[in-house]
Amino acid sequence: MAKMFINGQSVSAQSGKVLDVLSPVDGKKFDEIPRGEKADIDLAVTAANNALVSAWGKLTALERGRLLVKLGEKVLANHEELALLEARDTGKPMTTARTDITVLARYFEFYGSGSDKIHGMVLPFLNGYTVNVLREPLGVTAHIIPWNYPAQMLGRSIAPALAMGNAVVVKPAEDACLTPIRIAELARDVGFPEGAINIVTGLGEEAGAALSEHPGINFISFTGSNEVGVLVQRAAAKNVIKCVLELGGKSPHVVFGDCDLDRAVPIITRGIIANTGQTCTAGSRLIVERSIYPQIMEKLAKQFSQVKVGTPDMDLDCGPVVNLAQRERVEFFLKEAQKSNIDVVAQGVISPGLPKEGYYVTPTLLGNVPINHRCNQEEIFGPVLAAMSFETEAEAIALANGTDYGLMAAVWTENGGRQQRVSKSIKAGQVYINSFGAGGGVELPFGGVKKSGHGREKGFLALEEVSATKTVINYHG
Ligand code: NAP
Ligand code: MG
């Protein structure tokens, strides 16, 4: 049975309760995790607070950075083991799981080498004064992460926090805890002091809620659904602490008639089928200039009909989705499309002979989807692309901005002026021009506007989010 990780120890829940871990491949139980609750969160927050005033808190920025870099190396040294664990827990094809582990290592390398390169300032002020602006950690940082990219999300969330000298408490999603637990063990093996990294497994409404409401934390980073994001922000407000929310998206590709279609089409396909569509930045809407609509749909239909779904070790384009609720969610949206007589332009293929209790869904290309249809407004979190067409640039921008979300977008055109106008008019945290990198780029500041959330992760900006300045004004005459 897997254990959680508190104060440098692998432990069970105080209550002794456990949760079953089911395989997305066949719905069968293959492990158990502790069902942590408030008592376990209390222990983890206490351990983190103690770490700040003991071995972990005493390290220099250089020493913290070296530990993070070592952890990145350790992840790479255990690459295949971690990729297998990630694939088993989430159902990802092995190639995707391997990429995720490489990116996880990259987070530790990037922030490890950044920890001693972010610093304060000395400000000019009145005669007789010296003003130092120090940059300090926030204290104990809480990280509630989702199941879609457990390894990557763990790295994205905790690496900057640790680089700045915070101590972290993580609540992974109950469907994807195994890799986060293993990473905490590897961190111990490379020398992270006790209490610096704590992982409490359990249910969102128990362990997750207890963590977000805990008076002993100083910051929360949350990635997941809108509904829970609102609860987390409310809990943060009660304790008057900062929260960073990453709540998903409905990211559009805006495709103009002059674009390089041969480049665009495979990238657009990949942007929605990668990770079986369970990506916050999935390019789930396609907004195409009417003159080329038939042409691009024909090319995309060809691609979609070749998309194959299978188990992680078959290593096809898509694996199963993570759990039964997610399978039912994707099926629900496909039924909604059918009810509204929306064109099913093409569908991928679920390999024959897969266990029928597994969580397999059919990749689907929908055509002429009205902008106000649910399939165009809500995050399906599955391999479903909704296409529509436009006449004018203004109409394209209105469609791109026509949802509550604003996480990512892509603009496809060879016209330089249009590249600038459209990318500036789209409300999103990241806009690609003639490219699309769902989840890509550890170096690139990332986050949402509108209901996609607030705050920034990745890049150097993440180090600012998990630290605060202190201005020391010294009169010396
Ligand atoms: P979710 O409930 O928001 O889960 C995200 C994280 O929050 C998990 O660790 C979850 O733990 C935890 N959580 C749940 N309830 C909580 C509470 N009351 N207080 C504190 N933490 C809590 O998301 P989901 O139900 O797994 O997925 C539903 C939908 O959310 C998806 O279909 C998708 O549209 C969206 N989603 C978006 C992202 C993203 O990257 N933006 C990621 C995942 C899901 P448990 O899992 O253990 O409950
Ligand atoms: Mg799982």
Short mmCIF file of N, CA, C and O in Angstrom, two decimals, residues 20-28 89-91 147 174-175 278 320-333 335 355-361 380-382:
data_model
loop_
_atom_site.label_atom_id
_atom_site.label_comp_id
_atom_site.label_asym_id
_atom_site.label_seq_id
_atom_site.Cartn_x
_atom_site.Cartn_y
_atom_site.Cartn_z
N ASP A 20 -9.26 3.24 -2.27
CA ASP A 20 -8.80 2.34 -3.34
C ASP A 20 -8.23 3.15 -4.49
O ASP A 20 -8.73 4.22 -4.81
N VAL A 21 -7.19 2.62 -5.11
CA VAL A 21 -6.66 3.21 -6.34
C VAL A 21 -7.08 2.30 -7.49
O VAL A 21 -6.74 1.12 -7.51
N LEU A 22 -7.84 2.85 -8.44
CA LEU A 22 -8.36 2.06 -9.55
C LEU A 22 -7.57 2.35 -10.82
O LEU A 22 -7.13 3.48 -11.05
N SER A 23 -7.43 1.33 -11.65
CA SER A 23 -6.72 1.51 -12.91
C SER A 23 -7.68 2.03 -13.99
O SER A 23 -8.74 1.42 -14.22
N PRO A 24 -7.33 3.12 -14.68
CA PRO A 24 -8.17 3.60 -15.78
C PRO A 24 -8.28 2.59 -16.93
O PRO A 24 -9.22 2.64 -17.71
N VAL A 25 -7.34 1.66 -16.98
CA VAL A 25 -7.32 0.68 -18.07
C VAL A 25 -8.52 -0.28 -18.00
O VAL A 25 -9.12 -0.62 -19.01
N ASP A 26 -8.86 -0.72 -16.74
CA ASP A 26 -9.93 -1.71 -16.61
C ASP A 26 -10.83 -1.44 -15.39
O ASP A 26 -11.67 -2.29 -15.06
N GLY A 27 -10.64 -0.31 -14.71
CA GLY A 27 -11.47 0.01 -13.56
C GLY A 27 -11.19 -0.84 -12.34
O GLY A 27 -11.91 -0.77 -11.35
N LYS A 28 -10.12 -1.66 -12.38
CA LYS A 28 -9.85 -2.57 -11.25
C LYS A 28 -8.90 -1.93 -10.24
O LYS A 28 -8.01 -1.18 -10.61
N ASP A 89 -1.18 5.09 -13.10
CA ASP A 89 -2.13 5.80 -12.24
C ASP A 89 -3.14 6.61 -13.06
O ASP A 89 -4.30 6.73 -12.68
N THR A 90 -2.68 7.19 -14.18
CA THR A 90 -3.56 8.12 -14.91
C THR A 90 -4.07 7.55 -16.23
O THR A 90 -4.98 8.12 -16.81
N GLY A 91 -3.45 6.47 -16.74
CA GLY A 91 -3.86 5.90 -18.02
C GLY A 91 -3.17 6.52 -19.23
O GLY A 91 -3.48 6.18 -20.36
N TRP A 147 -5.47 15.81 -11.32
CA TRP A 147 -5.06 14.47 -11.72
C TRP A 147 -4.55 14.40 -13.17
O TRP A 147 -4.09 13.35 -13.60
N GLU A 174 -7.14 12.64 -5.57
CA GLU A 174 -7.24 11.25 -5.08
C GLU A 174 -7.00 10.24 -6.20
O GLU A 174 -6.62 9.11 -5.94
N ASP A 175 -7.21 10.65 -7.46
CA ASP A 175 -7.01 9.74 -8.60
C ASP A 175 -5.57 9.69 -9.08
O ASP A 175 -5.29 8.94 -10.03
N GLN A 278 -7.43 15.93 -21.69
CA GLN A 278 -7.50 16.32 -20.28
C GLN A 278 -6.38 17.29 -19.95
O GLN A 278 -5.49 17.01 -19.14
N PRO A 320 -6.98 5.84 -21.91
CA PRO A 320 -8.29 6.06 -21.30
C PRO A 320 -8.28 7.40 -20.56
O PRO A 320 -7.20 7.92 -20.28
N VAL A 321 -9.45 7.98 -20.25
CA VAL A 321 -9.48 9.13 -19.35
C VAL A 321 -9.31 8.63 -17.92
O VAL A 321 -9.26 7.42 -17.69
N VAL A 322 -9.22 9.55 -16.96
CA VAL A 322 -8.69 9.17 -15.66
C VAL A 322 -9.64 8.35 -14.80
O VAL A 322 -9.22 7.49 -14.04
N ASN A 323 -10.96 8.62 -14.91
CA ASN A 323 -11.90 7.91 -14.04
C ASN A 323 -13.28 7.82 -14.70
O ASN A 323 -13.49 8.40 -15.77
N LEU A 324 -14.18 7.13 -14.04
CA LEU A 324 -15.50 6.90 -14.62
C LEU A 324 -16.26 8.22 -14.79
O LEU A 324 -16.92 8.46 -15.80
N ALA A 325 -16.14 9.10 -13.79
CA ALA A 325 -16.85 10.39 -13.86
C ALA A 325 -16.41 11.17 -15.10
O ALA A 325 -17.22 11.80 -15.78
N GLN A 326 -15.13 11.09 -15.40
CA GLN A 326 -14.61 11.82 -16.55
C GLN A 326 -15.10 11.19 -17.86
O GLN A 326 -15.45 11.90 -18.80
N ARG A 327 -15.16 9.86 -17.89
CA ARG A 327 -15.69 9.20 -19.09
C ARG A 327 -17.15 9.62 -19.31
O ARG A 327 -17.56 9.96 -20.42
N GLU A 328 -17.91 9.61 -18.21
CA GLU A 328 -19.33 9.98 -18.32
C GLU A 328 -19.49 11.44 -18.73
O GLU A 328 -20.41 11.79 -19.46
N ARG A 329 -18.56 12.27 -18.29
CA ARG A 329 -18.62 13.69 -18.64
C ARG A 329 -18.44 13.88 -20.15
O ARG A 329 -19.19 14.59 -20.80
N VAL A 330 -17.44 13.20 -20.70
CA VAL A 330 -17.19 13.32 -22.15
C VAL A 330 -18.39 12.76 -22.92
O VAL A 330 -18.89 13.39 -23.87
N GLU A 331 -18.90 11.61 -22.48
CA GLU A 331 -20.06 11.01 -23.16
C GLU A 331 -21.28 11.93 -23.09
O GLU A 331 -22.03 12.06 -24.06
N PHE A 332 -21.44 12.62 -21.96
CA PHE A 332 -22.56 13.54 -21.79
C PHE A 332 -22.49 14.66 -22.85
O PHE A 332 -23.48 14.97 -23.51
N PHE A 333 -21.31 15.24 -23.02
CA PHE A 333 -21.18 16.34 -24.00
C PHE A 333 -21.41 15.84 -25.42
O PHE A 333 -22.02 16.55 -26.23
N LYS A 335 -23.41 13.48 -26.25
CA LYS A 335 -24.88 13.32 -26.38
C LYS A 335 -25.55 14.68 -26.56
O LYS A 335 -26.50 14.81 -27.32
N PRO A 355 -10.71 -3.68 -22.20
CA PRO A 355 -11.68 -4.03 -21.15
C PRO A 355 -12.84 -3.03 -21.15
O PRO A 355 -12.60 -1.82 -21.18
N LYS A 356 -14.09 -3.54 -21.10
CA LYS A 356 -15.20 -2.60 -21.24
C LYS A 356 -15.41 -1.76 -19.98
O LYS A 356 -16.06 -0.73 -20.01
N GLU A 357 -14.78 -2.17 -18.87
CA GLU A 357 -14.85 -1.37 -17.64
C GLU A 357 -13.81 -0.24 -17.65
O GLU A 357 -13.77 0.57 -16.74
N GLY A 358 -12.95 -0.20 -18.68
CA GLY A 358 -11.95 0.87 -18.77
C GLY A 358 -12.61 2.17 -19.19
O GLY A 358 -13.75 2.18 -19.65
N TYR A 359 -11.86 3.28 -19.05
CA TYR A 359 -12.47 4.60 -19.24
C TYR A 359 -12.11 5.17 -20.62
O TYR A 359 -11.46 6.22 -20.71
N TYR A 360 -12.54 4.48 -21.67
CA TYR A 360 -12.16 4.91 -23.02
C TYR A 360 -13.25 5.79 -23.64
O TYR A 360 -14.44 5.49 -23.48
N VAL A 361 -12.83 6.86 -24.31
CA VAL A 361 -13.79 7.75 -24.98
C VAL A 361 -13.34 7.95 -26.42
O VAL A 361 -12.16 7.76 -26.75
N ILE A 380 -14.89 20.48 -21.53
CA ILE A 380 -15.28 19.06 -21.60
C ILE A 380 -14.19 18.21 -20.96
O ILE A 380 -14.45 17.25 -20.27
N PHE A 381 -12.94 18.63 -21.17
CA PHE A 381 -11.79 17.90 -20.63
C PHE A 381 -11.71 16.50 -21.24
O PHE A 381 -11.46 15.51 -20.56
N GLY A 382 -11.94 16.46 -22.54
CA GLY A 382 -11.82 15.22 -23.30
C GLY A 382 -11.43 15.59 -24.73
O GLY A 382 -11.37 16.77 -25.08
#
